[in-house]
Amino acid sequence: MENTRKSRKQFLLNLMVPSIVFGSITGVFTAVIVLLYKKAAIHVVEWSEYLYRLFKEQPLWLVLAAAVLFGVSFLFAFIYKRVPNLKGGGIPTSIAILRGIITFKWLRNLVGVIALSLSSFLVGVPLGNEGPSVQIGTAVGRGAVRVFAKKHRAWDRYSMTGGACAGFSVATGAPISGIMFAVEEAHQRISPMIIIVSTISVIFANFTSTVLAPLFGVDTAIFENHQTMALSLKDVWLPVCIGIVIGLFAVVFLKYYRAVSAFFNQTLKKVGLPYKIFAVFALTVAAGLLADGFVSSGHHLLLSLFDGGFPIVTLLLILLVRATLMLGANTNGVTGGMFIPMLALGALVAAVFGEILTTYCGLDAAYFSVILTFGIIACIAAMMKTPITAVVFAVEVLNCHMNILYVITVCAVSYMITEMFGAKSINDTAVEDKMEQLEEEKTPVLIDTFVVVKKDAFAIGKQVRDIFWPANLFVLSITHDANRKTVVDEHGGKSILEGDTLHVRYSTYDEAETKEELEAIVGVQDAPTAGEKE
């Protein structure tokens, strides 16, 4: 009875109280900052549209624009050299941070991602604000721990996870999808602690967003009052076909990503980063002068596609140009998100498929919006390799509850196609590329050692699966005190107790940083970590 009471007290003090404190602070501040960021992004996009109209009417302004962009390219490159974590998509960067692969300065990252992404929006680079919103939440999550509880560093990645989920939730208007982001994409595992912290952060973020969004004049919904016709069993072939088409496109797109990355990073290896960034900016401006659909995040393009009427050749041209510009920008580190631009690509492919079916194959035109909707959903399942999140997103954002069976079908088929070809998630691919650049010319150190769980350590009362250990660290065994009785729970696991000895093995590029992170979990060790290095 005494042990049960003590266990409940530990649960409250070591898990629930910190989760509520960090989750609420992170959720509220993330919502406020993301809403202000989205408001600023709306105005920046309006200025961008005005500038493009000015350039079309008075081409001489392009000379000044080229000079400004050239200078901005050097400024971007300088900042990226000083703060590498600001490069590229916000979601891959956040994933790398949440997994403990890379570290960052939260305040510098928060300010930098806002300033640089808004600058790229002004140019018209086809990137969105959802990725930066996730990165904003990640930074706020770390800030909550560093400002309010410096001695509780072990909560760092939990708070950041909650912030990332809150950022995604506020940016997309999809709270459940935001929670699923942590489980299926960020950490790729289910843990009660991950779910608790993420849920609390998302709840507070959405309450705050619901109250403040109307005051700020910001609409958090991506698709307003979206409706699709209900399908019957005779239509089951449609989601199967769409899943195959989008799955194959995802495979080709990911190969194209590798090709674009190889072109800039290998073929043009000797070309300085400022010149590559300037090339991306110049190509973006040139494309934007030709057609509005080539530039910006693609949100307006997504909505206009549902009206139909685009010739297939036009759709294919927009698809090629947007994909090339988006990948070129991401490969060279231009700050911005790929979530909405990626959905726009899926919608373009689905629109081509829909035009073929309705124009040449006699399919009723009423199915066109369903095809586009399924194309967007399948894109999440195939390109991000998150089929469960795709299903939730479909119901939560695209109002597909009447077609849930067919939503599951299109997600499953598109996902299986990418699995058959061994295609990785676009976010995982971007993380790998980022790590190759950051770890270039560095040599990892392998440590094999034993650590003792100290009194009041963060790890006490938690299972191995619930703890965010340093990256590439494995707990090989746990040795309990021989005189202490340990009880196996209903899941077959044992909680870590004070005095337990953990046999751990890990590889690291920064031994001091990893040791500090490990001691934040198990407590400061009596002697310096000694281990075997290879």
PDB file of N, CA and C in Angstrom, residues 225-268:
ATOM      1  N   ASN A 225     -14.492  25.053 -44.621  1.00  0.00           N
ATOM      2  CA  ASN A 225     -15.752  24.364 -44.954  1.00  0.00           C
ATOM      3  C   ASN A 225     -15.613  23.442 -46.158  1.00  0.00           C
ATOM      4  N   HIS A 226     -14.539  22.666 -46.182  1.00  0.00           N
ATOM      5  CA  HIS A 226     -14.297  21.762 -47.307  1.00  0.00           C
ATOM      6  C   HIS A 226     -15.299  20.600 -47.270  1.00  0.00           C
ATOM      7  N   GLN A 227     -15.885  20.294 -48.428  1.00  0.00           N
ATOM      8  CA  GLN A 227     -16.847  19.212 -48.530  1.00  0.00           C
ATOM      9  C   GLN A 227     -16.538  18.353 -49.757  1.00  0.00           C
ATOM     10  N   THR A 228     -16.739  17.046 -49.621  1.00  0.00           N
ATOM     11  CA  THR A 228     -16.593  16.136 -50.765  1.00  0.00           C
ATOM     12  C   THR A 228     -17.792  15.201 -50.800  1.00  0.00           C
ATOM     13  N   MET A 229     -18.118  14.723 -51.976  1.00  0.00           N
ATOM     14  CA  MET A 229     -19.249  13.814 -52.111  1.00  0.00           C
ATOM     15  C   MET A 229     -18.937  12.472 -51.459  1.00  0.00           C
ATOM     16  N   ALA A 230     -19.967  11.795 -50.959  1.00  0.00           N
ATOM     17  CA  ALA A 230     -19.807  10.492 -50.336  1.00  0.00           C
ATOM     18  C   ALA A 230     -19.705   9.420 -51.419  1.00  0.00           C
ATOM     19  N   LEU A 231     -18.736   8.533 -51.270  1.00  0.00           N
ATOM     20  CA  LEU A 231     -18.544   7.452 -52.236  1.00  0.00           C
ATOM     21  C   LEU A 231     -19.302   6.202 -51.786  1.00  0.00           C
ATOM     22  N   SER A 232     -19.542   5.311 -52.729  1.00  0.00           N
ATOM     23  CA  SER A 232     -20.178   4.027 -52.424  1.00  0.00           C
ATOM     24  C   SER A 232     -19.175   2.911 -52.724  1.00  0.00           C
ATOM     25  N   LEU A 233     -19.545   1.680 -52.421  1.00  0.00           N
ATOM     26  CA  LEU A 233     -18.621   0.558 -52.587  1.00  0.00           C
ATOM     27  C   LEU A 233     -18.167   0.375 -54.037  1.00  0.00           C
ATOM     28  N   LYS A 234     -19.016   0.753 -54.987  1.00  0.00           N
ATOM     29  CA  LYS A 234     -18.637   0.594 -56.391  1.00  0.00           C
ATOM     30  C   LYS A 234     -17.511   1.560 -56.795  1.00  0.00           C
ATOM     31  N   ASP A 235     -17.244   2.551 -55.934  1.00  0.00           N
ATOM     32  CA  ASP A 235     -16.202   3.533 -56.235  1.00  0.00           C
ATOM     33  C   ASP A 235     -14.860   3.190 -55.597  1.00  0.00           C
ATOM     34  N   VAL A 236     -14.753   1.995 -55.006  1.00  0.00           N
ATOM     35  CA  VAL A 236     -13.533   1.660 -54.275  1.00  0.00           C
ATOM     36  C   VAL A 236     -12.297   1.661 -55.173  1.00  0.00           C
ATOM     37  N   TRP A 237     -12.516   1.469 -56.478  1.00  0.00           N
ATOM     38  CA  TRP A 237     -11.386   1.469 -57.414  1.00  0.00           C
ATOM     39  C   TRP A 237     -10.694   2.835 -57.455  1.00  0.00           C
ATOM     40  N   LEU A 238     -11.442   3.893 -57.172  1.00  0.00           N
ATOM     41  CA  LEU A 238     -10.908   5.248 -57.299  1.00  0.00           C
ATOM     42  C   LEU A 238      -9.790   5.523 -56.290  1.00  0.00           C
ATOM     43  N   PRO A 239     -10.003   5.292 -54.986  1.00  0.00           N
ATOM     44  CA  PRO A 239      -8.896   5.516 -54.054  1.00  0.00           C
ATOM     45  C   PRO A 239      -7.709   4.591 -54.298  1.00  0.00           C
ATOM     46  N   VAL A 240      -7.980   3.384 -54.798  1.00  0.00           N
ATOM     47  CA  VAL A 240      -6.876   2.469 -55.123  1.00  0.00           C
ATOM     48  C   VAL A 240      -6.017   3.053 -56.237  1.00  0.00           C
ATOM     49  N   CYS A 241      -6.660   3.532 -57.292  1.00  0.00           N
ATOM     50  CA  CYS A 241      -5.925   4.112 -58.417  1.00  0.00           C
ATOM     51  C   CYS A 241      -5.177   5.384 -58.017  1.00  0.00           C
ATOM     52  N   ILE A 242      -5.852   6.227 -57.233  1.00  0.00           N
ATOM     53  CA  ILE A 242      -5.202   7.461 -56.786  1.00  0.00           C
ATOM     54  C   ILE A 242      -4.003   7.132 -55.898  1.00  0.00           C
ATOM     55  N   GLY A 243      -4.166   6.150 -55.025  1.00  0.00           N
ATOM     56  CA  GLY A 243      -3.057   5.737 -54.161  1.00  0.00           C
ATOM     57  C   GLY A 243      -1.864   5.259 -54.962  1.00  0.00           C
ATOM     58  N   ILE A 244      -2.121   4.516 -56.034  1.00  0.00           N
ATOM     59  CA  ILE A 244      -1.030   4.031 -56.893  1.00  0.00           C
ATOM     60  C   ILE A 244      -0.342   5.201 -57.589  1.00  0.00           C
ATOM     61  N   VAL A 245      -1.142   6.115 -58.138  1.00  0.00           N
ATOM     62  CA  VAL A 245      -0.589   7.265 -58.869  1.00  0.00           C
ATOM     63  C   VAL A 245       0.257   8.144 -57.945  1.00  0.00           C
ATOM     64  N   ILE A 246      -0.277   8.493 -56.781  1.00  0.00           N
ATOM     65  CA  ILE A 246       0.457   9.360 -55.853  1.00  0.00           C
ATOM     66  C   ILE A 246       1.666   8.628 -55.266  1.00  0.00           C
ATOM     67  N   GLY A 247       1.518   7.336 -55.004  1.00  0.00           N
ATOM     68  CA  GLY A 247       2.643   6.556 -54.492  1.00  0.00           C
ATOM     69  C   GLY A 247       3.805   6.534 -55.471  1.00  0.00           C
ATOM     70  N   LEU A 248       3.494   6.296 -56.750  1.00  0.00           N
ATOM     71  CA  LEU A 248       4.541   6.296 -57.783  1.00  0.00           C
ATOM     72  C   LEU A 248       5.145   7.697 -57.938  1.00  0.00           C
ATOM     73  N   PHE A 249       4.298   8.726 -57.864  1.00  0.00           N
ATOM     74  CA  PHE A 249       4.813  10.090 -57.951  1.00  0.00           C
ATOM     75  C   PHE A 249       5.765  10.383 -56.792  1.00  0.00           C
ATOM     76  N   ALA A 250       5.401   9.923 -55.579  1.00  0.00           N
ATOM     77  CA  ALA A 250       6.259  10.143 -54.415  1.00  0.00           C
ATOM     78  C   ALA A 250       7.627   9.496 -54.613  1.00  0.00           C
ATOM     79  N   VAL A 251       7.644   8.302 -55.191  1.00  0.00           N
ATOM     80  CA  VAL A 251       8.917   7.613 -55.458  1.00  0.00           C
ATOM     81  C   VAL A 251       9.761   8.420 -56.434  1.00  0.00           C
ATOM     82  N   VAL A 252       9.133   8.880 -57.525  1.00  0.00           N
ATOM     83  CA  VAL A 252       9.846   9.679 -58.529  1.00  0.00           C
ATOM     84  C   VAL A 252      10.310  11.005 -57.932  1.00  0.00           C
ATOM     85  N   PHE A 253       9.439  11.632 -57.148  1.00  0.00           N
ATOM     86  CA  PHE A 253       9.764  12.930 -56.561  1.00  0.00           C
ATOM     87  C   PHE A 253      10.967  12.832 -55.624  1.00  0.00           C
ATOM     88  N   LEU A 254      11.005  11.768 -54.814  1.00  0.00           N
ATOM     89  CA  LEU A 254      12.116  11.606 -53.891  1.00  0.00           C
ATOM     90  C   LEU A 254      13.427  11.335 -54.633  1.00  0.00           C
ATOM     91  N   LYS A 255      13.343  10.643 -55.766  1.00  0.00           N
ATOM     92  CA  LYS A 255      14.535  10.462 -56.602  1.00  0.00           C
ATOM     93  C   LYS A 255      14.958  11.800 -57.226  1.00  0.00           C
ATOM     94  N   TYR A 256      13.970  12.582 -57.600  1.00  0.00           N
ATOM     95  CA  TYR A 256      14.265  13.910 -58.160  1.00  0.00           C
ATOM     96  C   TYR A 256      14.914  14.789 -57.096  1.00  0.00           C
ATOM     97  N   TYR A 257      14.459  14.655 -55.857  1.00  0.00           N
ATOM     98  CA  TYR A 257      15.062  15.383 -54.740  1.00  0.00           C
ATOM     99  C   TYR A 257      16.550  15.052 -54.644  1.00  0.00           C
ATOM    100  N   ARG A 258      16.881  13.770 -54.721  1.00  0.00           N
ATOM    101  CA  ARG A 258      18.271  13.341 -54.671  1.00  0.00           C
ATOM    102  C   ARG A 258      19.068  13.920 -55.838  1.00  0.00           C
ATOM    103  N   ALA A 259      18.445  13.952 -57.007  1.00  0.00           N
ATOM    104  CA  ALA A 259      19.132  14.469 -58.195  1.00  0.00           C
ATOM    105  C   ALA A 259      19.419  15.969 -58.057  1.00  0.00           C
ATOM    106  N   VAL A 260      18.415  16.722 -57.576  1.00  0.00           N
ATOM    107  CA  VAL A 260      18.600  18.168 -57.374  1.00  0.00           C
ATOM    108  C   VAL A 260      19.659  18.423 -56.309  1.00  0.00           C
ATOM    109  N   SER A 261      19.607  17.636 -55.232  1.00  0.00           N
ATOM    110  CA  SER A 261      20.591  17.780 -54.165  1.00  0.00           C
ATOM    111  C   SER A 261      21.999  17.480 -54.664  1.00  0.00           C
ATOM    112  N   ALA A 262      22.129  16.424 -55.463  1.00  0.00           N
ATOM    113  CA  ALA A 262      23.445  16.066 -56.012  1.00  0.00           C
ATOM    114  C   ALA A 262      23.957  17.146 -56.956  1.00  0.00           C
ATOM    115  N   PHE A 263      23.056  17.749 -57.714  1.00  0.00           N
ATOM    116  CA  PHE A 263      23.461  18.797 -58.659  1.00  0.00           C
ATOM    117  C   PHE A 263      24.062  19.992 -57.927  1.00  0.00           C
ATOM    118  N   PHE A 264      23.378  20.451 -56.869  1.00  0.00           N
ATOM    119  CA  PHE A 264      23.857  21.624 -56.145  1.00  0.00           C
ATOM    120  C   PHE A 264      25.045  21.306 -55.234  1.00  0.00           C
ATOM    121  N   ASN A 265      25.014  20.135 -54.574  1.00  0.00           N
ATOM    122  CA  ASN A 265      26.034  19.826 -53.572  1.00  0.00           C
ATOM    123  C   ASN A 265      27.263  19.118 -54.127  1.00  0.00           C
ATOM    124  N   GLN A 266      27.138  18.508 -55.298  1.00  0.00           N
ATOM    125  CA  GLN A 266      28.284  17.800 -55.880  1.00  0.00           C
ATOM    126  C   GLN A 266      28.737  18.442 -57.189  1.00  0.00           C
ATOM    127  N   THR A 267      27.820  18.548 -58.154  1.00  0.00           N
ATOM    128  CA  THR A 267      28.198  19.156 -59.435  1.00  0.00           C
ATOM    129  C   THR A 267      28.633  20.605 -59.247  1.00  0.00           C
ATOM    130  N   LEU A 268      27.904  21.345 -58.419  1.00  0.00           N
ATOM    131  CA  LEU A 268      28.232  22.755 -58.169  1.00  0.00           C
ATOM    132  C   LEU A 268      28.909  22.935 -56.811  1.00  0.00           C
TER     133      LEU A 268
END
